[in-house]
């Protein structure tokens, strides 16, 4: 189980130094993401992906639930008031739920990919002022060790908390 830690770093030089320290602490590159204002080059630092920058995961989950529920309701209505001459069973509810879930995931995924991540909203002012956001996913038992290491060796790094869990997919 991993937790996502957030740090605001003052510049690229500090970001590179912190990233190298994370690698030495056996945090794999795929677990660290950097986010800077548009147009600011991150050089060889791993940039946050669309999944970290947008509310895609949250949107997909909501689409699955709402679409599946809507499909189930449509299936119940179709079973209660069947078209003339057709006998419908419980399979209609299952099929309509599945179709609703698929359509819901597709539609909400399209919309959510363009919506900025609500968890990152609190960092937007600092990012626009030129700071760099580090998001690092660390094993639960290394949270304090990694946090302390960054704070001690890089006093300019501003620890900004952690998520209780990280999203399952990024």
Tab-separated table of N, CA and C in Angstrom:
chain	number	residue	atom	x	y	z
A	1	UNK	N	0.848	-1.180	0.000
A	1	UNK	CA	0.000	0.000	0.000
A	1	UNK	C	0.892	1.242	0.000
A	2	UNK	N	0.570	2.175	-0.853
A	2	UNK	CA	1.351	3.401	-0.977
A	2	UNK	C	0.508	4.608	-0.612
A	3	UNK	N	1.202	5.664	-0.239
A	3	UNK	CA	0.574	6.949	0.043
A	3	UNK	C	1.250	7.997	-0.823
A	4	UNK	N	0.477	8.970	-1.277
A	4	UNK	CA	1.041	10.049	-2.093
A	4	UNK	C	1.398	11.216	-1.195
A	5	UNK	N	2.672	11.634	-1.267
A	5	UNK	CA	3.168	12.800	-0.541
A	5	UNK	C	3.305	13.950	-1.524
A	6	UNK	N	3.058	15.164	-1.035
A	6	UNK	CA	3.165	16.364	-1.856
A	6	UNK	C	4.225	17.287	-1.276
A	7	UNK	N	5.093	17.796	-2.151
A	7	UNK	CA	6.104	18.773	-1.766
A	7	UNK	C	6.141	19.870	-2.816
A	8	UNK	N	6.216	21.109	-2.378
A	8	UNK	CA	6.443	22.230	-3.286
A	8	UNK	C	7.925	22.560	-3.240
A	9	UNK	N	8.535	22.571	-4.407
A	9	UNK	CA	9.963	22.812	-4.513
A	9	UNK	C	10.193	24.157	-5.183
A	10	UNK	N	11.217	24.886	-4.758
A	10	UNK	CA	11.385	26.257	-5.242
A	10	UNK	C	11.860	26.377	-6.692
A	11	UNK	N	12.623	25.382	-7.180
A	11	UNK	CA	13.175	25.519	-8.531
A	11	UNK	C	13.558	24.155	-9.099
A	12	UNK	N	13.981	24.161	-10.365
A	12	UNK	CA	14.358	22.927	-11.057
A	12	UNK	C	15.572	22.277	-10.405
A	13	UNK	N	16.532	23.082	-9.997
A	13	UNK	CA	17.748	22.546	-9.378
A	13	UNK	C	17.402	21.723	-8.132
A	14	UNK	N	16.555	22.266	-7.287
A	14	UNK	CA	16.136	21.549	-6.083
A	14	UNK	C	15.329	20.315	-6.462
A	15	UNK	N	14.464	20.447	-7.461
A	15	UNK	CA	13.642	19.319	-7.898
A	15	UNK	C	14.513	18.158	-8.369
A	16	UNK	N	15.551	18.455	-9.145
A	16	UNK	CA	16.459	17.402	-9.616
A	16	UNK	C	17.195	16.749	-8.451
A	17	UNK	N	17.634	17.557	-7.502
A	17	UNK	CA	18.357	17.022	-6.345
A	17	UNK	C	17.451	16.119	-5.509
A	18	UNK	N	16.208	16.549	-5.278
A	18	UNK	CA	15.261	15.736	-4.506
A	18	UNK	C	14.960	14.441	-5.255
A	19	UNK	N	14.771	14.532	-6.562
A	19	UNK	CA	14.484	13.343	-7.362
A	19	UNK	C	15.637	12.343	-7.275
A	20	UNK	N	16.865	12.819	-7.374
A	20	UNK	CA	18.014	11.921	-7.264
A	20	UNK	C	18.078	11.268	-5.884
A	21	UNK	N	17.753	12.025	-4.842
A	21	UNK	CA	17.730	11.466	-3.490
A	21	UNK	C	16.653	10.385	-3.364
A	22	UNK	N	15.494	10.627	-3.997
A	22	UNK	CA	14.422	9.624	-3.968
A	22	UNK	C	14.866	8.336	-4.651
A	23	UNK	N	15.567	8.474	-5.767
A	23	UNK	CA	16.075	7.289	-6.464
A	23	UNK	C	17.060	6.525	-5.587
A	24	UNK	N	17.931	7.262	-4.883
A	24	UNK	CA	18.884	6.615	-3.975
A	24	UNK	C	18.177	5.947	-2.789
A	25	UNK	N	17.011	6.460	-2.428
A	25	UNK	CA	16.230	5.874	-1.331
A	25	UNK	C	15.344	4.730	-1.827
A	26	UNK	N	15.585	4.291	-3.072
A	26	UNK	CA	14.887	3.165	-3.688
A	26	UNK	C	13.413	3.450	-3.985
A	27	UNK	N	13.097	4.697	-4.268
A	27	UNK	CA	11.773	5.049	-4.776
A	27	UNK	C	11.905	5.038	-6.294
A	28	UNK	N	11.171	4.163	-6.941
A	28	UNK	CA	11.291	4.018	-8.390
A	28	UNK	C	10.799	5.269	-9.111
A	29	UNK	N	11.378	5.506	-10.278
A	29	UNK	CA	11.033	6.681	-11.080
A	29	UNK	C	9.544	6.736	-11.393
A	30	UNK	N	8.917	5.591	-11.577
A	30	UNK	CA	7.495	5.569	-11.939
A	30	UNK	C	6.572	5.999	-10.796
A	31	UNK	N	7.145	6.222	-9.609
A	31	UNK	CA	6.345	6.649	-8.460
A	31	UNK	C	6.535	8.127	-8.120
A	32	UNK	N	7.261	8.858	-8.945
A	32	UNK	CA	7.487	10.285	-8.695
A	32	UNK	C	7.020	11.082	-9.912
A	33	UNK	N	6.295	12.165	-9.650
A	33	UNK	CA	5.733	12.989	-10.715
A	33	UNK	C	5.949	14.459	-10.364
A	34	UNK	N	6.310	15.247	-11.358
A	34	UNK	CA	6.535	16.666	-11.150
A	34	UNK	C	5.549	17.458	-11.985
A	35	UNK	N	5.076	18.554	-11.434
A	35	UNK	CA	4.137	19.425	-12.135
A	35	UNK	C	4.623	20.859	-11.990
A	36	UNK	N	4.779	21.524	-13.143
A	36	UNK	CA	5.215	22.925	-13.169
A	36	UNK	C	4.229	23.707	-14.023
A	37	UNK	N	4.344	25.027	-13.986
A	37	UNK	CA	3.446	25.850	-14.793
A	37	UNK	C	3.702	25.594	-16.274
A	38	UNK	N	2.696	25.891	-17.066
A	38	UNK	CA	2.815	25.683	-18.506
A	38	UNK	C	3.999	26.458	-19.052
A	39	UNK	N	4.760	25.790	-19.905
A	39	UNK	CA	5.901	26.428	-20.533
A	39	UNK	C	7.204	26.281	-19.773
A	40	UNK	N	7.150	25.825	-18.532
A	40	UNK	CA	8.374	25.647	-17.753
A	40	UNK	C	8.921	24.244	-18.041
A	41	UNK	N	10.119	24.165	-18.618
A	41	UNK	CA	10.682	22.848	-18.943
A	41	UNK	C	11.135	22.113	-17.681
A	42	UNK	N	10.786	20.836	-17.621
A	42	UNK	CA	11.204	20.012	-16.489
A	42	UNK	C	12.435	19.177	-16.822
A	43	UNK	N	12.999	19.388	-17.994
A	43	UNK	CA	14.159	18.649	-18.522
A	43	UNK	C	13.934	17.148	-18.394
A	44	UNK	N	14.737	16.455	-17.616
A	44	UNK	CA	14.618	14.995	-17.552
A	44	UNK	C	13.807	14.493	-16.351
A	45	UNK	N	13.104	15.367	-15.673
A	45	UNK	CA	12.256	14.953	-14.554
A	45	UNK	C	10.959	14.356	-15.089
A	46	UNK	N	10.438	13.310	-14.457
A	46	UNK	CA	9.185	12.705	-14.933
A	46	UNK	C	7.993	13.643	-14.683
A	47	UNK	N	7.356	14.037	-15.768
A	47	UNK	CA	6.235	14.973	-15.676
A	47	UNK	C	4.957	14.231	-15.291
A	48	UNK	N	4.107	14.904	-14.549
A	48	UNK	CA	2.809	14.332	-14.175
A	48	UNK	C	2.023	14.020	-15.443
A	49	UNK	N	1.384	12.874	-15.456
A	49	UNK	CA	0.603	12.456	-16.618
A	49	UNK	C	-0.792	13.069	-16.567
A	50	UNK	N	-1.554	12.823	-17.615
A	50	UNK	CA	-2.917	13.323	-17.658
A	50	UNK	C	-3.735	12.770	-16.480
A	51	UNK	N	-3.445	11.539	-16.067
A	51	UNK	CA	-4.183	10.955	-14.941
A	51	UNK	C	-3.930	11.711	-13.643
A	52	UNK	N	-2.719	12.262	-13.472
A	52	UNK	CA	-2.446	13.047	-12.271
A	52	UNK	C	-2.955	14.481	-12.399
A	53	UNK	N	-2.950	15.023	-13.617
A	53	UNK	CA	-3.346	16.409	-13.827
A	53	UNK	C	-4.853	16.610	-13.908
A	54	UNK	N	-5.597	15.569	-14.243
A	54	UNK	CA	-7.035	15.722	-14.446
A	54	UNK	C	-7.811	14.886	-13.426
A	55	UNK	N	-9.124	15.036	-13.460
A	55	UNK	CA	-9.998	14.246	-12.588
A	55	UNK	C	-10.530	13.011	-13.317
A	56	UNK	N	-9.711	12.456	-14.190
A	56	UNK	CA	-10.118	11.318	-15.018
A	56	UNK	C	-10.582	10.122	-14.181
A	57	UNK	N	-9.818	9.729	-13.197
A	57	UNK	CA	-10.156	8.543	-12.397
A	57	UNK	C	-11.480	8.751	-11.676
A	58	UNK	N	-11.627	9.898	-11.059
A	58	UNK	CA	-12.869	10.205	-10.344
A	58	UNK	C	-14.052	10.218	-11.318
A	59	UNK	N	-13.868	10.811	-12.493
A	59	UNK	CA	-14.915	10.860	-13.499
A	59	UNK	C	-15.304	9.484	-14.001
A	60	UNK	N	-14.312	8.625	-14.215
A	60	UNK	CA	-14.603	7.265	-14.667
A	60	UNK	C	-15.412	6.500	-13.629
A	61	UNK	N	-15.049	6.659	-12.379
A	61	UNK	CA	-15.780	5.971	-11.310
A	61	UNK	C	-17.222	6.468	-11.218
A	62	UNK	N	-17.397	7.773	-11.304
A	62	UNK	CA	-18.759	8.315	-11.252
A	62	UNK	C	-19.576	7.866	-12.455
A	63	UNK	N	-18.955	7.842	-13.635
A	63	UNK	CA	-19.650	7.392	-14.834
A	63	UNK	C	-20.076	5.941	-14.742
A	64	UNK	N	-19.216	5.122	-14.163
A	64	UNK	CA	-19.543	3.711	-13.985
A	64	UNK	C	-20.766	3.537	-13.086
A	65	UNK	N	-20.774	4.233	-11.973
A	65	UNK	CA	-21.872	4.106	-11.011
A	65	UNK	C	-23.171	4.685	-11.573
A	66	UNK	N	-23.105	5.915	-12.068
A	66	UNK	CA	-24.319	6.572	-12.570
A	66	UNK	C	-24.838	5.868	-13.813
A	67	UNK	N	-23.952	5.500	-14.733
A	67	UNK	CA	-24.374	4.806	-15.945
A	67	UNK	C	-24.966	3.439	-15.648
A	68	UNK	N	-24.333	2.701	-14.752
A	68	UNK	CA	-24.848	1.383	-14.375
A	68	UNK	C	-26.214	1.467	-13.707
A	69	UNK	N	-26.360	2.452	-12.807
A	69	UNK	CA	-27.653	2.629	-12.127
A	69	UNK	C	-28.740	3.052	-13.110
A	70	UNK	N	-28.407	3.958	-14.016
A	70	UNK	CA	-29.377	4.406	-15.020
A	70	UNK	C	-29.784	3.246	-15.916
A	71	UNK	N	-28.818	2.431	-16.318
A	71	UNK	CA	-29.125	1.255	-17.132
A	71	UNK	C	-30.003	0.266	-16.395
A	72	UNK	N	-29.737	0.076	-15.097
A	72	UNK	CA	-30.564	-0.847	-14.305
A	72	UNK	C	-32.000	-0.344	-14.213
A	73	UNK	N	-32.161	0.955	-13.999
A	73	UNK	CA	-33.512	1.535	-13.939
A	73	UNK	C	-34.212	1.366	-15.279
A	74	UNK	N	-33.486	1.621	-16.368
A	74	UNK	CA	-34.069	1.438	-17.703
A	74	UNK	C	-34.450	-0.021	-17.933
A	75	UNK	N	-33.631	-0.946	-17.429
A	75	UNK	CA	-33.946	-2.374	-17.548
A	75	UNK	C	-35.190	-2.754	-16.771
A	76	UNK	N	-35.358	-2.204	-15.574
A	76	UNK	CA	-36.557	-2.477	-14.767
A	76	UNK	C	-37.798	-1.934	-15.478
A	77	UNK	N	-37.683	-0.730	-16.033
A	77	UNK	CA	-38.812	-0.144	-16.767
A	77	UNK	C	-39.149	-0.998	-17.984
A	78	UNK	N	-38.131	-1.437	-18.719
A	78	UNK	CA	-38.368	-2.271	-19.904
A	78	UNK	C	-38.981	-3.614	-19.522
A	79	UNK	N	-38.589	-4.155	-18.401
A	79	UNK	CA	-39.153	-5.433	-17.957
A	79	UNK	C	-40.577	-5.263	-17.441
A	80	UNK	N	-40.850	-4.133	-16.789
A	80	UNK	CA	-42.184	-3.868	-16.252
A	80	UNK	C	-43.178	-3.559	-17.365
A	81	UNK	N	-42.742	-2.819	-18.354
A	81	UNK	CA	-43.603	-2.442	-19.480
A	81	UNK	C	-42.967	-2.940	-20.783
A	82	UNK	N	-42.981	-4.257	-20.999
A	82	UNK	CA	-42.296	-4.786	-22.174
A	82	UNK	C	-43.015	-4.389	-23.469
A	83	UNK	N	-42.239	-4.262	-24.554
A	83	UNK	CA	-42.875	-4.020	-25.843
A	83	UNK	C	-43.823	-5.177	-26.166
A	84	UNK	N	-44.864	-4.911	-26.893
A	84	UNK	CA	-45.897	-5.931	-27.139
A	84	UNK	C	-45.304	-7.180	-27.779
A	85	UNK	N	-45.675	-8.297	-27.201
A	85	UNK	CA	-45.271	-9.578	-27.740
A	85	UNK	C	-43.920	-10.094	-27.272
A	86	UNK	N	-43.172	-9.332	-26.472
A	86	UNK	CA	-41.864	-9.790	-26.007
A	86	UNK	C	-41.906	-10.138	-24.527
A	87	UNK	N	-41.352	-11.276	-24.213
A	87	UNK	CA	-41.222	-11.664	-22.803
A	87	UNK	C	-39.794	-11.346	-22.373
A	88	UNK	N	-39.659	-10.627	-21.297
A	88	UNK	CA	-38.323	-10.234	-20.834
A	88	UNK	C	-38.065	-10.784	-19.442
A	89	UNK	N	-36.826	-11.192	-19.231
A	89	UNK	CA	-36.424	-11.707	-17.932
A	89	UNK	C	-35.432	-10.763	-17.258
A	90	UNK	N	-34.811	-11.274	-16.208
A	90	UNK	CA	-33.858	-10.462	-15.446
A	90	UNK	C	-32.590	-10.131	-16.243
A	91	UNK	N	-32.348	-10.877	-17.299
A	91	UNK	CA	-31.190	-10.611	-18.136
A	91	UNK	C	-31.240	-9.226	-18.766
A	92	UNK	N	-32.456	-8.704	-18.970
A	92	UNK	CA	-32.611	-7.364	-19.531
A	92	UNK	C	-32.015	-6.325	-18.585
A	93	UNK	N	-32.258	-6.485	-17.299
A	93	UNK	CA	-31.718	-5.543	-16.318
A	93	UNK	C	-30.191	-5.600	-16.326
A	94	UNK	N	-29.650	-6.808	-16.358
A	94	UNK	CA	-28.198	-6.967	-16.390
A	94	UNK	C	-27.610	-6.356	-17.667
A	95	UNK	N	-28.214	-6.651	-18.800
A	95	UNK	CA	-27.708	-6.121	-20.072
A	95	UNK	C	-27.794	-4.589	-20.110
A	96	UNK	N	-28.902	-4.049	-19.662
A	96	UNK	CA	-29.061	-2.588	-19.667
A	96	UNK	C	-28.093	-1.932	-18.677
A	97	UNK	N	-27.846	-2.578	-17.554
A	97	UNK	CA	-26.869	-2.051	-16.590
A	97	UNK	C	-25.479	-2.017	-17.205
A	98	UNK	N	-25.116	-3.075	-17.900
A	98	UNK	CA	-23.813	-3.146	-18.537
A	98	UNK	C	-23.662	-2.075	-19.616
A	99	UNK	N	-24.681	-1.935	-20.455
A	99	UNK	CA	-24.635	-0.909	-21.505
A	99	UNK	C	-24.573	0.486	-20.876
A	100	UNK	N	-25.376	0.719	-19.851
A	100	UNK	CA	-25.362	2.014	-19.162
A	100	UNK	C	-24.003	2.318	-18.553
A	101	UNK	N	-23.374	1.308	-17.945
A	101	UNK	CA	-22.060	1.503	-17.333
A	101	UNK	C	-21.013	1.840	-18.395
A	102	UNK	N	-21.062	1.145	-19.522
A	102	UNK	CA	-20.100	1.404	-20.597
A	102	UNK	C	-20.272	2.821	-21.144
A	103	UNK	N	-21.509	3.205	-21.408
A	103	UNK	CA	-21.771	4.553	-21.923
A	103	UNK	C	-21.386	5.602	-20.873
A	104	UNK	N	-21.685	5.331	-19.610
A	104	UNK	CA	-21.347	6.266	-18.534
A	104	UNK	C	-19.848	6.464	-18.391
A	105	UNK	N	-19.084	5.384	-18.442
A	105	UNK	CA	-17.624	5.476	-18.349
A	105	UNK	C	-17.072	6.243	-19.540
A	106	UNK	N	-17.563	5.948	-20.727
A	106	UNK	CA	-17.079	6.630	-21.927
A	106	UNK	C	-17.364	8.129	-21.856
A	107	UNK	N	-18.616	8.487	-21.564
A	107	UNK	CA	-18.998	9.905	-21.553
A	107	UNK	C	-18.289	10.680	-20.439
A	108	UNK	N	-18.288	10.126	-19.252
A	108	UNK	CA	-17.661	10.856	-18.146
A	108	UNK	C	-16.146	10.910	-18.301
A	109	UNK	N	-15.557	9.898	-18.903
A	109	UNK	CA	-14.119	9.917	-19.151
A	109	UNK	C	-13.733	11.018	-20.119
A	110	UNK	N	-14.558	11.227	-21.130
A	110	UNK	CA	-14.299	12.296	-22.096
A	110	UNK	C	-14.368	13.663	-21.414
A	111	UNK	N	-15.335	13.825	-20.555
A	111	UNK	CA	-15.508	15.111	-19.875
A	111	UNK	C	-14.418	15.318	-18.819
A	112	UNK	N	-14.185	14.296	-18.003
A	112	UNK	CA	-13.258	14.429	-16.871
A	112	UNK	C	-11.815	14.630	-17.312
A	113	UNK	N	-11.466	14.198	-18.509
A	113	UNK	CA	-10.078	14.359	-18.948
A	113	UNK	C	-9.700	15.827	-19.138
A	114	UNK	N	-10.700	16.685	-19.286
A	114	UNK	CA	-10.408	18.108	-19.457
A	114	UNK	C	-10.637	18.918	-18.180
A	115	UNK	N	-11.023	18.257	-17.103
A	115	UNK	CA	-11.263	18.939	-15.831
A	115	UNK	C	-10.004	18.830	-14.968
A	116	UNK	N	-9.458	19.955	-14.509
A	116	UNK	CA	-8.254	19.891	-13.665
A	116	UNK	C	-8.520	19.102	-12.379
A	117	UNK	N	-7.490	18.424	-11.915
A	117	UNK	CA	-7.588	17.612	-10.716
A	117	UNK	C	-7.933	18.490	-9.511
A	118	UNK	N	-9.037	18.163	-8.856
A	118	UNK	CA	-9.490	18.969	-7.717
A	118	UNK	C	-8.524	18.876	-6.536
A	119	UNK	N	-7.778	17.791	-6.423
A	119	UNK	CA	-6.814	17.661	-5.331
A	119	UNK	C	-5.633	18.613	-5.498
A	120	UNK	N	-5.368	19.015	-6.744
A	120	UNK	CA	-4.216	19.879	-7.003
A	120	UNK	C	-4.579	21.356	-6.999
A	121	UNK	N	-5.844	21.668	-6.836
A	121	UNK	CA	-6.297	23.061	-6.859
A	121	UNK	C	-5.578	23.905	-5.813
A	122	UNK	N	-5.324	23.346	-4.648
A	122	UNK	CA	-4.683	24.117	-3.574
A	122	UNK	C	-3.233	24.470	-3.884
A	123	UNK	N	-2.640	23.840	-4.907
A	123	UNK	CA	-1.256	24.134	-5.286
A	123	UNK	C	-1.161	25.086	-6.470
A	124	UNK	N	-2.263	25.419	-7.092
A	124	UNK	CA	-2.225	26.157	-8.363
A	124	UNK	C	-1.545	27.526	-8.244
A	125	UNK	N	-1.784	28.244	-7.185
A	125	UNK	CA	-1.164	29.572	-7.034
A	125	UNK	C	0.360	29.452	-6.961
A	126	UNK	N	0.845	28.507	-6.157
A	126	UNK	CA	2.293	28.325	-6.025
A	126	UNK	C	2.917	27.867	-7.346
A	127	UNK	N	2.236	26.993	-8.051
A	127	UNK	CA	2.752	26.512	-9.342
A	127	UNK	C	2.826	27.666	-10.335
A	128	UNK	N	1.804	28.490	-10.373
A	128	UNK	CA	1.812	29.641	-11.288
A	128	UNK	C	2.915	30.644	-10.937
A	129	UNK	N	3.330	30.675	-9.680
A	129	UNK	CA	4.419	31.568	-9.260
A	129	UNK	C	5.796	30.970	-9.541
A	130	UNK	N	5.832	29.773	-10.140
A	130	UNK	CA	7.100	29.186	-10.553
A	130	UNK	C	7.601	28.034	-9.708
A	131	UNK	N	6.869	27.655	-8.679
A	131	UNK	CA	7.301	26.513	-7.875
A	131	UNK	C	6.942	25.221	-8.612
A	132	UNK	N	7.566	24.142	-8.175
A	132	UNK	CA	7.354	22.843	-8.800
A	132	UNK	C	6.750	21.906	-7.764
A	133	UNK	N	5.673	21.246	-8.157
A	133	UNK	CA	5.002	20.302	-7.265
A	133	UNK	C	5.555	18.909	-7.509
A	134	UNK	N	5.998	18.276	-6.428
A	134	UNK	CA	6.426	16.883	-6.462
A	134	UNK	C	5.332	16.044	-5.836
A	135	UNK	N	4.878	15.047	-6.574
A	135	UNK	CA	3.949	14.045	-6.039
A	135	UNK	C	4.714	12.731	-6.048
A	136	UNK	N	4.892	12.139	-4.890
A	136	UNK	CA	5.653	10.897	-4.812
A	136	UNK	C	4.836	9.870	-4.033
A	137	UNK	N	4.716	8.690	-4.628
A	137	UNK	CA	3.981	7.598	-4.004
A	137	UNK	C	4.976	6.693	-3.300
A	138	UNK	N	4.887	6.650	-1.968
A	138	UNK	CA	5.856	5.887	-1.180
A	138	UNK	C	5.144	4.783	-0.410
A	139	UNK	N	5.862	3.688	-0.137
A	139	UNK	CA	5.267	2.646	0.697
A	139	UNK	C	4.878	3.214	2.059
A	140	UNK	N	3.808	2.681	2.577
A	140	UNK	CA	3.254	3.177	3.846
A	140	UNK	C	4.296	3.205	4.961
A	141	UNK	N	5.173	2.214	4.988
A	141	UNK	CA	6.162	2.143	6.064
A	141	UNK	C	7.362	3.070	5.859
A	142	UNK	N	7.433	3.771	4.717
A	142	UNK	CA	8.536	4.695	4.466
A	142	UNK	C	8.103	6.156	4.476
A	143	UNK	N	6.873	6.430	4.812
A	143	UNK	CA	6.357	7.806	4.763
A	143	UNK	C	7.209	8.752	5.599
A	144	UNK	N	7.413	8.426	6.847
A	144	UNK	CA	8.166	9.313	7.746
A	144	UNK	C	9.620	9.422	7.320
A	145	UNK	N	10.210	8.311	6.929
A	145	UNK	CA	11.617	8.299	6.515
A	145	UNK	C	11.841	9.214	5.305
A	146	UNK	N	10.995	9.095	4.303
A	146	UNK	CA	11.142	9.910	3.091
A	146	UNK	C	10.841	11.374	3.397
A	147	UNK	N	9.779	11.628	4.136
A	147	UNK	CA	9.429	13.007	4.492
A	147	UNK	C	10.549	13.677	5.278
A	148	UNK	N	11.074	12.983	6.262
A	148	UNK	CA	12.162	13.544	7.078
A	148	UNK	C	13.419	13.784	6.246
A	149	UNK	N	13.736	12.841	5.364
A	149	UNK	CA	14.923	12.980	4.522
A	149	UNK	C	14.818	14.241	3.659
A	150	UNK	N	13.673	14.441	3.039
A	150	UNK	CA	13.502	15.609	2.166
A	150	UNK	C	13.549	16.899	2.978
A	151	UNK	N	12.853	16.924	4.110
A	151	UNK	CA	12.832	18.140	4.936
A	151	UNK	C	14.215	18.485	5.489
A	152	UNK	N	14.979	17.469	5.918
A	152	UNK	CA	16.293	17.721	6.501
A	152	UNK	C	17.312	18.169	5.460
A	153	UNK	N	17.334	17.501	4.319
A	153	UNK	CA	18.356	17.784	3.320
A	153	UNK	C	17.986	18.944	2.401
A	154	UNK	N	16.698	19.253	2.300
A	154	UNK	CA	16.238	20.330	1.423
A	154	UNK	C	15.234	21.196	2.186
A	155	UNK	N	15.731	22.094	3.033
A	155	UNK	CA	14.826	22.912	3.848
A	155	UNK	C	13.919	23.807	3.008
A	156	UNK	N	14.291	24.055	1.738
A	156	UNK	CA	13.433	24.856	0.856
A	156	UNK	C	12.204	24.077	0.402
A	157	UNK	N	12.246	22.755	0.518
A	157	UNK	CA	11.114	21.922	0.119
A	157	UNK	C	9.994	22.097	1.140
A	158	UNK	N	8.832	22.440	0.642
A	158	UNK	CA	7.673	22.705	1.493
A	158	UNK	C	6.747	21.497	1.481
A	159	UNK	N	6.742	20.729	2.580
A	159	UNK	CA	5.867	19.553	2.676
A	159	UNK	C	4.416	20.027	2.732
A	160	UNK	N	3.588	19.491	1.859
A	160	UNK	CA	2.192	19.926	1.777
A	160	UNK	C	1.198	18.811	2.033
A	161	UNK	N	1.607	17.802	2.792
A	161	UNK	CA	0.668	16.779	3.201
A	161	UNK	C	0.714	15.525	2.350
A	162	UNK	N	-0.294	14.687	2.578
A	162	UNK	CA	-0.382	13.426	1.860
A	162	UNK	C	-1.824	13.019	1.675
A	163	UNK	N	-2.028	12.177	0.695
A	163	UNK	CA	-3.348	11.612	0.463
A	163	UNK	C	-3.473	10.360	1.314
A	164	UNK	N	-4.684	10.068	1.790
A	164	UNK	CA	-4.851	8.860	2.597
A	164	UNK	C	-4.568	7.602	1.773
A	165	UNK	N	-4.875	7.627	0.499
A	165	UNK	CA	-4.547	6.540	-0.415
A	165	UNK	C	-4.249	7.169	-1.763
A	166	UNK	N	-3.652	6.411	-2.643
A	166	UNK	CA	-3.420	6.912	-3.982
A	166	UNK	C	-4.408	6.273	-4.921
A	167	UNK	N	-4.714	6.902	-6.048
A	167	UNK	CA	-5.608	6.271	-7.004
A	167	UNK	C	-5.049	4.942	-7.477
A	168	UNK	N	-5.924	4.017	-7.787
A	168	UNK	CA	-5.513	2.672	-8.146
A	168	UNK	C	-4.788	2.603	-9.478
A	169	UNK	N	-5.096	3.478	-10.416
A	169	UNK	CA	-4.593	3.305	-11.769
A	169	UNK	C	-3.323	4.045	-12.136
A	170	UNK	N	-3.038	5.261	-11.671
A	170	UNK	CA	-1.852	5.925	-12.184
A	170	UNK	C	-0.631	5.289	-11.634
